[in-house]
Short mmCIF file of C-alpha atoms in Angstrom, two decimals:
data_model
loop_
_atom_site.label_atom_id
_atom_site.label_comp_id
_atom_site.label_asym_id
_atom_site.label_seq_id
_atom_site.Cartn_x
_atom_site.Cartn_y
_atom_site.Cartn_z
CA UNK A 1 -33.13 -30.82 23.14
CA UNK A 2 -32.84 -33.56 20.40
CA UNK A 3 -33.00 -36.77 22.33
CA UNK A 4 -34.13 -39.96 20.49
CA UNK A 5 -33.12 -44.07 21.07
CA UNK A 6 -30.70 -43.49 18.19
CA UNK A 7 -29.54 -39.86 19.68
CA UNK A 8 -31.38 -37.44 20.81
CA UNK A 9 -35.14 -36.44 20.17
CA UNK A 10 -35.77 -33.54 16.79
CA UNK A 11 -37.22 -29.70 19.00
CA UNK A 12 -40.82 -29.13 17.68
CA UNK A 13 -41.37 -25.74 16.76
CA UNK A 14 -45.24 -25.96 17.49
CA UNK A 15 -46.12 -23.08 15.82
CA UNK A 16 -49.76 -24.95 14.73
CA UNK A 17 -52.50 -27.38 15.22
CA UNK A 18 -55.40 -26.98 17.32
CA UNK A 19 -55.25 -24.41 20.01
CA UNK A 20 -52.23 -22.62 17.87
CA UNK A 21 -53.85 -22.50 14.41
CA UNK A 22 -53.83 -18.84 14.28
CA UNK A 23 -50.91 -18.16 12.65
CA UNK A 24 -50.78 -17.16 8.92
CA UNK A 25 -47.05 -17.99 7.19
CA UNK A 26 -45.67 -14.75 5.21
CA UNK A 27 -44.34 -15.38 2.10
CA UNK A 28 -43.94 -12.18 0.57
CA UNK A 29 -41.27 -9.62 1.67
CA UNK A 30 -39.83 -10.22 4.66
CA UNK A 31 -40.69 -6.56 6.24
CA UNK A 32 -44.29 -5.94 4.84
CA UNK A 33 -47.35 -8.03 7.31
CA UNK A 34 -49.04 -10.98 6.96
CA UNK A 35 -52.30 -11.16 5.62
CA UNK A 36 -54.39 -12.48 8.51
CA UNK A 37 -57.27 -15.24 7.01
CA UNK A 38 -57.34 -18.18 9.57
CA UNK A 39 -60.68 -16.42 11.38
CA UNK A 40 -61.89 -19.88 12.11
CA UNK A 41 -59.34 -20.95 14.66
CA UNK A 42 -59.05 -17.23 15.91
CA UNK A 43 -62.05 -17.29 16.54
CA UNK A 44 -62.64 -20.36 18.50
CA UNK A 45 -60.09 -20.26 20.74
CA UNK A 46 -60.39 -16.29 21.50
CA UNK A 47 -56.82 -15.24 19.63
CA UNK A 48 -55.83 -12.40 18.05
CA UNK A 49 -53.94 -13.07 14.12
CA UNK A 50 -50.19 -14.57 14.02
CA UNK A 51 -48.23 -14.02 11.56
CA UNK A 52 -44.35 -15.61 11.23
CA UNK A 53 -42.42 -13.01 8.57
CA UNK A 54 -40.19 -13.97 6.51
CA UNK A 55 -36.66 -12.27 8.00
CA UNK A 56 -37.92 -13.83 11.08
CA UNK A 57 -37.98 -17.55 9.38
CA UNK A 58 -34.51 -16.68 8.38
CA UNK A 59 -33.51 -14.96 11.45
CA UNK A 60 -35.08 -18.90 13.09
CA UNK A 61 -32.89 -20.98 10.13
CA UNK A 62 -29.96 -19.43 11.10
CA UNK A 63 -30.09 -20.18 14.93
CA UNK A 64 -31.38 -23.83 13.91
CA UNK A 65 -28.34 -23.90 11.86
CA UNK A 66 -25.79 -22.18 15.00
CA UNK A 67 -27.19 -24.97 17.15
CA UNK A 68 -27.46 -27.77 15.55
CA UNK A 69 -31.06 -28.31 16.79
CA UNK A 70 -33.26 -30.78 14.32
CA UNK A 71 -36.50 -29.00 13.90
CA UNK A 72 -39.54 -30.25 13.45
CA UNK A 73 -42.47 -27.89 12.26
CA UNK A 74 -45.97 -28.17 13.00
CA UNK A 75 -48.45 -26.85 10.45
CA UNK A 76 -51.71 -24.72 10.54
CA UNK A 77 -54.13 -27.79 9.71
CA UNK A 78 -57.26 -25.85 9.89
CA UNK A 79 -57.24 -23.50 6.95
CA UNK A 80 -59.65 -23.61 5.04
CA UNK A 81 -62.10 -26.04 7.45
CA UNK A 82 -65.25 -25.05 8.19
CA UNK A 83 -67.45 -25.82 11.55
CA UNK A 84 -69.55 -28.91 12.15
CA UNK A 85 -72.72 -28.83 14.30
CA UNK A 86 -70.66 -31.58 16.21
CA UNK A 87 -67.80 -28.87 17.06
CA UNK A 88 -65.49 -30.96 14.64
CA UNK A 89 -64.05 -28.73 11.49
CA UNK A 90 -64.72 -30.42 8.47
CA UNK A 91 -63.80 -30.12 4.36
CA UNK A 92 -60.48 -30.33 3.62
CA UNK A 93 -57.22 -28.58 4.94
CA UNK A 94 -56.32 -25.40 2.55
CA UNK A 95 -52.41 -26.09 1.75
CA UNK A 96 -51.84 -22.82 0.05
CA UNK A 97 -50.42 -21.18 2.82
CA UNK A 98 -48.24 -24.16 4.42
CA UNK A 99 -47.34 -24.66 0.33
CA UNK A 100 -45.30 -21.19 0.48
CA UNK A 101 -43.62 -21.69 3.23
CA UNK A 102 -42.12 -25.01 2.52
CA UNK A 103 -41.59 -23.88 -0.97
CA UNK A 104 -39.39 -20.91 0.31
CA UNK A 105 -37.94 -23.34 3.05
CA UNK A 106 -36.99 -26.02 0.22
CA UNK A 107 -35.53 -22.96 -1.97
CA UNK A 108 -32.98 -21.04 0.73
CA UNK A 109 -31.68 -24.34 1.73
CA UNK A 110 -32.91 -24.48 5.10
CA UNK A 111 -32.55 -28.24 6.76
CA UNK A 112 -36.08 -29.07 8.14
CA UNK A 113 -36.37 -32.86 9.84
CA UNK A 114 -39.97 -32.85 9.09
CA UNK A 115 -43.39 -31.39 8.49
CA UNK A 116 -45.71 -32.05 10.86
CA UNK A 117 -49.86 -31.99 10.37
CA UNK A 118 -52.02 -30.50 12.76
CA UNK A 119 -51.94 -30.88 16.54
CA UNK A 120 -54.22 -32.62 18.90
CA UNK A 121 -56.86 -32.89 16.61
CA UNK A 122 -57.23 -36.67 17.00
CA UNK A 123 -60.01 -38.93 18.17
CA UNK A 124 -61.92 -36.86 20.02
CA UNK A 125 -59.43 -33.84 19.77
CA UNK A 126 -58.87 -30.66 22.09
CA UNK A 127 -61.03 -27.99 21.26
CA UNK A 128 -61.88 -29.37 18.17
CA UNK A 129 -61.11 -32.46 16.20
CA UNK A 130 -61.13 -33.29 12.48
CA UNK A 131 -62.59 -36.66 11.05
CA UNK A 132 -60.28 -39.61 10.51
CA UNK A 133 -60.60 -39.87 6.75
CA UNK A 134 -60.75 -36.62 6.12
CA UNK A 135 -56.77 -36.14 8.16
CA UNK A 136 -55.82 -38.98 5.81
CA UNK A 137 -56.33 -37.33 2.89
CA UNK A 138 -54.85 -33.89 4.48
CA UNK A 139 -51.57 -36.05 4.86
CA UNK A 140 -51.27 -37.25 2.21
CA UNK A 141 -51.91 -33.69 -0.16
CA UNK A 142 -48.43 -32.62 2.86
CA UNK A 143 -46.72 -35.72 1.57
CA UNK A 144 -47.60 -35.18 -2.12
CA UNK A 145 -46.59 -31.52 -1.38
CA UNK A 146 -43.02 -32.23 0.27
CA UNK A 147 -42.10 -34.93 -2.59
CA UNK A 148 -42.47 -32.33 -5.00
CA UNK A 149 -40.94 -29.65 -3.47
CA UNK A 150 -37.85 -31.81 -2.45
CA UNK A 151 -37.47 -33.80 -5.75
CA UNK A 152 -34.30 -35.20 -5.97
CA UNK A 153 -32.98 -33.69 -2.24
CA UNK A 154 -31.43 -36.24 -0.32
CA UNK A 155 -32.57 -34.24 2.90
CA UNK A 156 -36.44 -34.43 2.09
CA UNK A 157 -38.48 -34.23 5.23
CA UNK A 158 -39.80 -36.26 6.85
CA UNK A 159 -44.17 -36.27 6.87
CA UNK A 160 -45.30 -36.33 10.68
CA UNK A 161 -48.74 -36.55 11.83
CA UNK A 162 -51.28 -36.32 13.59
CA UNK A 163 -49.47 -34.89 16.60
CA UNK A 164 -52.63 -35.85 19.03
CA UNK A 165 -53.46 -38.20 21.98
CA UNK A 166 -53.62 -41.21 20.81
CA UNK A 167 -57.54 -43.00 19.91
CA UNK A 168 -57.42 -47.04 18.21
CA UNK A 169 -60.03 -46.34 16.30
CA UNK A 170 -58.85 -43.04 14.82
CA UNK A 171 -55.28 -44.05 14.69
CA UNK A 172 -55.64 -46.99 12.69
CA UNK A 173 -57.76 -45.54 10.33
CA UNK A 174 -55.30 -42.69 9.05
CA UNK A 175 -52.58 -45.71 9.27
CA UNK A 176 -54.64 -47.46 6.95
CA UNK A 177 -54.98 -45.09 4.66
CA UNK A 178 -52.14 -43.83 4.34
CA UNK A 179 -50.17 -47.45 4.11
CA UNK A 180 -47.59 -48.44 2.66
CA UNK A 181 -45.71 -45.04 2.60
CA UNK A 182 -47.37 -42.20 2.41
CA UNK A 183 -46.97 -41.17 6.35
CA UNK A 184 -43.32 -41.97 8.19
CA UNK A 185 -43.62 -40.95 11.49
CA UNK A 186 -46.72 -41.25 13.13
CA UNK A 187 -47.26 -38.58 16.43
CA UNK A 188 -48.59 -38.86 19.85
CA UNK A 189 -49.31 -37.02 22.71
CA UNK A 190 -48.63 -38.11 26.57
CA UNK A 191 -49.70 -36.48 29.99
CA UNK A 192 -50.63 -38.99 31.72
CA UNK A 193 -50.49 -37.50 35.12
CA UNK A 194 -53.62 -35.09 34.09
CA UNK A 195 -53.45 -31.34 35.18
CA UNK A 196 -50.24 -29.45 36.66
CA UNK A 197 -52.91 -28.47 39.20
CA UNK A 198 -53.56 -32.09 40.64
CA UNK A 199 -51.41 -32.10 44.30
CA UNK A 200 -51.17 -36.13 43.90
CA UNK A 201 -48.86 -35.58 40.98
CA UNK A 202 -46.48 -37.31 43.55
CA UNK A 203 -48.57 -40.36 44.29
CA UNK A 204 -48.66 -40.92 40.95
CA UNK A 205 -45.21 -40.78 39.94
CA UNK A 206 -44.79 -42.92 42.81
CA UNK A 207 -47.28 -45.94 42.31
CA UNK A 208 -46.09 -48.61 39.42
CA UNK A 209 -49.63 -49.62 38.85
CA UNK A 210 -50.07 -46.14 37.21
CA UNK A 211 -47.11 -45.92 35.40
CA UNK A 212 -47.79 -49.33 33.91
CA UNK A 213 -51.29 -47.52 32.56
CA UNK A 214 -49.19 -46.60 29.74
CA UNK A 215 -48.34 -49.90 28.38
CA UNK A 216 -51.92 -50.62 26.68
CA UNK A 217 -51.00 -47.18 24.51
CA UNK A 218 -47.67 -48.20 23.57
CA UNK A 219 -48.54 -51.34 22.97
CA UNK A 220 -51.40 -51.06 20.96
CA UNK A 221 -49.92 -48.35 18.73
CA UNK A 222 -47.03 -50.91 18.17
CA UNK A 223 -49.57 -53.73 17.19
CA UNK A 224 -51.38 -51.32 14.75
CA UNK A 225 -48.59 -50.15 12.71
CA UNK A 226 -47.68 -53.55 12.47
CA UNK A 227 -50.72 -54.96 10.98
CA UNK A 228 -51.27 -52.36 9.17
CA UNK A 229 -48.18 -52.94 6.39
CA UNK A 230 -47.03 -49.40 6.85
CA UNK A 231 -43.44 -48.23 6.83
CA UNK A 232 -44.32 -45.65 9.52
CA UNK A 233 -42.68 -45.29 12.86
CA UNK A 234 -44.15 -44.33 16.30
CA UNK A 235 -42.96 -41.23 17.63
CA UNK A 236 -44.12 -39.83 20.99
CA UNK A 237 -44.35 -36.10 19.07
CA UNK A 238 -44.75 -33.54 22.75
CA UNK A 239 -44.81 -35.20 26.32
CA UNK A 240 -44.83 -33.00 30.26
CA UNK A 241 -46.44 -35.37 31.88
CA UNK A 242 -49.14 -33.22 33.51
CA UNK A 243 -50.59 -30.78 30.87
CA UNK A 244 -50.67 -26.36 31.75
CA UNK A 245 -47.42 -26.21 32.07
CA UNK A 246 -46.70 -28.85 35.04
CA UNK A 247 -46.35 -28.56 38.78
CA UNK A 248 -43.60 -25.99 40.12
CA UNK A 249 -41.06 -28.42 42.46
CA UNK A 250 -42.07 -31.75 40.48
CA UNK A 251 -42.43 -31.49 37.25
CA UNK A 252 -39.62 -29.80 37.31
CA UNK A 253 -37.83 -31.61 39.94
CA UNK A 254 -36.02 -34.93 40.85
CA UNK A 255 -38.80 -36.73 41.71
CA UNK A 256 -40.02 -36.33 37.75
CA UNK A 257 -36.99 -38.08 36.77
CA UNK A 258 -39.44 -40.92 37.62
CA UNK A 259 -41.39 -40.57 35.52
CA UNK A 260 -39.40 -39.49 33.03
CA UNK A 261 -36.97 -42.32 32.62
CA UNK A 262 -39.72 -44.66 33.37
CA UNK A 263 -41.25 -43.92 30.20
CA UNK A 264 -37.94 -43.27 28.27
CA UNK A 265 -37.50 -47.46 28.91
CA UNK A 266 -41.09 -48.13 28.46
CA UNK A 267 -41.57 -46.12 25.01
CA UNK A 268 -38.29 -47.78 23.98
CA UNK A 269 -39.60 -50.93 24.75
CA UNK A 270 -42.40 -50.84 22.15
CA UNK A 271 -40.66 -49.41 19.77
CA UNK A 272 -41.12 -45.63 19.72
CA UNK A 273 -38.55 -44.51 17.45
CA UNK A 274 -37.97 -40.89 19.20
CA UNK A 275 -39.19 -39.01 22.27
CA UNK A 276 -39.75 -34.99 22.55
CA UNK A 277 -39.81 -33.55 25.66
CA UNK A 278 -42.64 -31.09 26.56
CA UNK A 279 -40.19 -28.81 27.12
CA UNK A 280 -36.99 -27.54 25.90
CA UNK A 281 -37.73 -24.04 28.68
CA UNK A 282 -41.12 -23.11 29.46
CA UNK A 283 -43.82 -24.07 31.82
CA UNK A 284 -42.85 -26.03 34.72
CA UNK A 285 -42.02 -29.09 32.68
CA UNK A 286 -38.97 -27.55 30.90
CA UNK A 287 -35.50 -29.03 31.00
CA UNK A 288 -34.29 -26.00 32.36
CA UNK A 289 -34.93 -23.88 34.73
CA UNK A 290 -36.88 -20.79 32.98
CA UNK A 291 -35.06 -17.90 35.13
CA UNK A 292 -31.19 -18.89 35.82
CA UNK A 293 -31.43 -20.85 32.72
CA UNK A 294 -30.05 -23.70 34.80
CA UNK A 295 -30.18 -27.64 33.34
CA UNK A 296 -32.95 -28.53 35.74
CA UNK A 297 -32.76 -32.69 36.51
CA UNK A 298 -34.58 -34.36 34.08
CA UNK A 299 -31.70 -32.40 31.56
CA UNK A 300 -29.22 -34.64 33.67
CA UNK A 301 -31.02 -38.04 33.36
CA UNK A 302 -31.81 -37.12 29.43
CA UNK A 303 -28.24 -36.48 29.14
CA UNK A 304 -27.16 -39.84 30.71
CA UNK A 305 -29.67 -41.95 29.08
CA UNK A 306 -28.14 -40.82 25.02
CA UNK A 307 -25.07 -41.66 26.34
CA UNK A 308 -25.49 -44.57 27.74
CA UNK A 309 -28.77 -46.68 26.42
CA UNK A 310 -27.96 -47.77 23.00
CA UNK A 311 -30.28 -48.04 20.30
CA UNK A 312 -31.06 -51.91 20.87
CA UNK A 313 -33.67 -52.23 23.76
CA UNK A 314 -33.59 -56.14 25.60
CA UNK A 315 -35.88 -58.08 26.76
CA UNK A 316 -36.21 -57.66 30.87
CA UNK A 317 -37.56 -59.55 33.94
CA UNK A 318 -37.59 -58.35 37.89
CA UNK A 319 -38.26 -60.77 40.69
CA UNK A 320 -39.17 -59.18 43.54
CA UNK A 321 -40.85 -55.60 44.79
CA UNK A 322 -42.41 -53.99 41.53
CA UNK A 323 -40.86 -50.69 43.27
CA UNK A 324 -38.03 -51.45 41.30
CA UNK A 325 -38.69 -50.61 37.20
CA UNK A 326 -35.84 -51.72 35.27
CA UNK A 327 -34.90 -51.55 31.89
CA UNK A 328 -31.70 -52.37 29.54
CA UNK A 329 -30.28 -51.79 26.98
CA UNK A 330 -26.94 -52.77 24.47
CA UNK A 331 -25.19 -50.10 25.67
CA UNK A 332 -23.96 -46.86 23.31
CA UNK A 333 -20.27 -47.35 21.25
CA UNK A 334 -18.97 -49.61 24.51
CA UNK A 335 -19.47 -53.08 24.47
CA UNK A 336 -22.22 -55.08 26.43
CA UNK A 337 -25.06 -53.74 28.19
CA UNK A 338 -26.24 -50.61 30.49
CA UNK A 339 -28.95 -50.93 33.34
CA UNK A 340 -31.29 -48.50 34.43
CA UNK A 341 -32.81 -49.08 37.85
CA UNK A 342 -35.33 -46.93 39.27
CA UNK A 343 -36.36 -47.60 42.61
CA UNK A 344 -39.31 -45.59 43.57
CA UNK A 345 -39.89 -46.68 47.47
CA UNK A 346 -38.18 -44.59 49.85
CA UNK A 347 -37.73 -47.63 52.25
CA UNK A 348 -35.71 -49.66 50.73
CA UNK A 349 -32.09 -49.99 49.23
CA UNK A 350 -32.25 -53.38 46.57
CA UNK A 351 -29.38 -55.36 46.05
CA UNK A 352 -29.85 -56.18 42.69
CA UNK A 353 -27.72 -59.09 41.28
CA UNK A 354 -27.82 -59.46 37.16
CA UNK A 355 -28.22 -63.13 35.41
CA UNK A 356 -28.80 -64.45 31.72
CA UNK A 357 -30.70 -66.98 31.04
CA UNK A 358 -30.67 -68.79 27.20
CA UNK A 359 -28.25 -67.65 24.94
CA UNK A 360 -30.99 -66.51 21.99
CA UNK A 361 -30.92 -63.09 20.55
CA UNK A 362 -33.03 -61.64 22.32
CA UNK A 363 -31.50 -62.31 25.79
CA UNK A 364 -33.61 -62.09 28.38
CA UNK A 365 -31.98 -60.60 31.37
CA UNK A 366 -33.36 -62.05 35.25
CA UNK A 367 -33.14 -59.00 38.41
CA UNK A 368 -33.31 -60.49 41.40
CA UNK A 369 -32.45 -59.86 45.30
CA UNK A 370 -30.42 -62.52 45.52
CA UNK A 371 -27.03 -62.81 43.96
CA UNK A 372 -27.21 -65.65 41.44
CA UNK A 373 -24.49 -67.56 39.08
CA UNK A 374 -25.58 -68.81 36.09
CA UNK A 375 -23.86 -70.84 33.38
CA UNK A 376 -22.75 -68.40 30.63
CA UNK A 377 -22.33 -65.48 32.85
CA UNK A 378 -19.69 -66.43 35.75
CA UNK A 379 -18.02 -62.40 35.96
CA UNK A 380 -13.65 -62.75 35.95
CA UNK A 381 -12.11 -61.93 38.51
CA UNK A 382 -10.97 -58.35 38.66
CA UNK A 383 -14.15 -57.43 36.29
CA UNK A 384 -15.25 -53.51 36.46
CA UNK A 385 -18.75 -51.86 36.25
CA UNK A 386 -19.93 -48.87 35.54
CA UNK A 387 -22.42 -46.77 37.47
CA UNK A 388 -24.18 -43.82 38.12
CA UNK A 389 -26.42 -43.21 41.01
CA UNK A 390 -28.89 -40.04 40.74
CA UNK A 391 -30.26 -38.89 44.20
CA UNK A 392 -31.71 -35.86 45.00
CA UNK A 393 -30.19 -32.94 47.68
CA UNK A 394 -31.13 -33.04 50.83
CA UNK A 395 -32.52 -36.35 50.49
CA UNK A 396 -35.69 -34.20 48.92
CA UNK A 397 -37.83 -35.52 46.24
CA UNK A 398 -38.43 -31.91 45.15
CA UNK A 399 -34.93 -30.25 44.92
CA UNK A 400 -34.66 -28.67 41.40
CA UNK A 401 -30.73 -30.09 42.34
CA UNK A 402 -29.57 -33.67 41.52
CA UNK A 403 -26.57 -35.49 43.09
CA UNK A 404 -24.39 -38.02 40.83
CA UNK A 405 -22.72 -40.26 42.63
CA UNK A 406 -23.12 -37.95 45.53
CA UNK A 407 -21.68 -34.88 43.77
CA UNK A 408 -24.42 -31.90 42.82
CA UNK A 409 -24.90 -31.53 39.07
CA UNK A 410 -24.68 -27.41 38.34
CA UNK A 411 -23.34 -25.70 36.22
CA UNK A 412 -19.87 -23.43 36.53
CA UNK A 413 -19.21 -19.94 36.39
CA UNK A 414 -19.47 -19.80 32.27
CA UNK A 415 -22.72 -22.29 32.22
CA UNK A 416 -20.50 -25.76 31.58
CA UNK A 417 -21.96 -28.96 32.55
CA UNK A 418 -19.92 -30.81 34.80
CA UNK A 419 -18.12 -34.37 34.42
CA UNK A 420 -20.91 -36.69 34.32
CA UNK A 421 -18.18 -39.50 35.78
CA UNK A 422 -19.10 -42.88 37.11
CA UNK A 423 -18.25 -44.82 39.84
CA UNK A 424 -16.44 -48.22 39.20
CA UNK A 425 -17.33 -51.48 40.86
CA UNK A 426 -16.28 -54.72 41.20
CA UNK A 427 -18.69 -56.81 38.75
CA UNK A 428 -19.10 -59.75 40.59
CA UNK A 429 -21.11 -57.47 43.58
CA UNK A 430 -24.53 -57.29 43.38
CA UNK A 431 -26.31 -53.23 42.58
CA UNK A 432 -27.66 -51.48 45.52
CA UNK A 433 -30.07 -49.54 44.82
CA UNK A 434 -30.72 -46.57 47.36
CA UNK A 435 -34.07 -45.73 48.56
CA UNK A 436 -35.55 -43.24 45.85
CA UNK A 437 -33.15 -43.34 43.51
CA UNK A 438 -31.77 -43.78 40.06
CA UNK A 439 -28.79 -45.88 38.98
CA UNK A 440 -27.41 -46.44 35.38
CA UNK A 441 -25.05 -49.52 35.10
CA UNK A 442 -22.80 -50.34 32.53
CA UNK A 443 -21.61 -53.99 32.53
CA UNK A 444 -18.67 -53.92 29.81
CA UNK A 445 -18.74 -57.76 29.43
CA UNK A 446 -22.51 -58.86 29.98
CA UNK A 447 -22.69 -62.05 27.05
CA UNK A 448 -25.98 -60.87 25.24
CA UNK A 449 -25.97 -62.07 21.97
CA UNK A 450 -28.35 -58.89 20.34
CA UNK A 451 -25.20 -56.63 21.44
CA UNK A 452 -22.64 -58.67 19.36
#
C-alpha cells in the first residue's frame, strides 16, 4: 500500500534490521543456497538463519513491477558488528553482502525507491542498539555505495535511516553528521498506543490529550531538521499504533480510523513527507482482512485521504470542544480546500462553520459551533460543497464495516471497491459532524491564497 501526502507512501520490505537481522542475501546462482553468516543476531534472538535467494528476488521484483508498488528495502545493519557489555552492538557495518544485493539489483534494472539501513536500532533500541556516531558513519558508507552503483542513473534510490523510535539526542547526532546531503530521508516508527494486548486502547484513541502526546515527536524532529541545515526530510517509516500485531476489533475496526487519520493530519502539519502504515496485510492492524482480503475501514480512510487532501497544509484552529480534531489542506487536483473533521464524542453533533481570517498565504481557518461570516468569505447563492461522512455499521465503533454517507463500503463479487461518492450540500450551511464520525468536506470556492 502506498500512502503519502503527495501520493501514497512506499511499501517497505522489512527483511533487515534488528529483530529481523538474520537475513543473508543470495549473490550467486539463484538455485544455490546462501551461506549463513549473520550469527550475532540469530543467536541473540533465537532465530534460525535466513536467506533471500536471487531467484526469489527476481520473482518479487516482477511482482513489484506488475503491482506498481514503490519499494523501500530494509538492509541488515547488524552484519559484522560485535556485542558490547552494555547490550549494544559495536564496530562498523559490514556491507559486503548488502553491496552484492544492491549491485545485482541495479544491474537488472529493478526499480527500488529506497534502501533503508536497519530497523529499530536508534536510541535505546529494540533488542539491541547502535551508537549514533557509528550509525552516522554507516549511513555515509551506504550513501557512497548507492551513489557509486547508481552513478548516472536518473532513478537513483533514496537512502533512508534509521527506521527506529525517535530519540532527540541520537537523531540529532546522526542528522548533523550526515548533513547536508548524505541522508535523504529520516525515518521513525510510531506505536504510541502501547502493546496490542492493552485493554484500554479505545479509551486512548478517544482521548484528545493522549492523541496530542505525539505532537512533541513530530515538532522536535521538524525542528532538528530545520536547524541542522540538512536536505533530509522526515517520514514515518512504520506505524501500526499498537505493537505486537495490534488488537482484533480495535486496530482493524472503525475506531482505529480516528487514530489513523489524526496521525496523517498531525504528521503532515509538521512537514512529514510520507507515512508508511503497518501493514497492508498481516497482524490485526492490516489495511486488508487477512482471511478475506476485504478492505478494513482504514483502507477507505487512506483512500479518501489520498484522493481529497493535497500536499499543501493549511494552518487550522478550532474554537469549541476539544473532542473535534480538525485539519485542512489545499484540495487535491481541484480548486479550494478539503477539511478533515473527526468527532471523538459519542454524544454530540457539532455544527461546524468555516471562516477565514486574513488574506496572507499562511491562511488560517477557524471552525466554531456558531455560524460566522467574515469579510472575504461569503458563499455565493447556490454554492455547494462535497461531504464524505464516515460512520461505523450499526453504530459500533468496533465494526469492521465502514459506512460512507450511510452506505456500506464493501467490495463486489469481483473484489472491486465501491465508488466513494460524496453528498452535495449548500455551502452556506454549517457542516454537521455526527457523534463518533469522520467528515471530509471539499469546499471548492474557499478563498485560500496558498491554494491558488
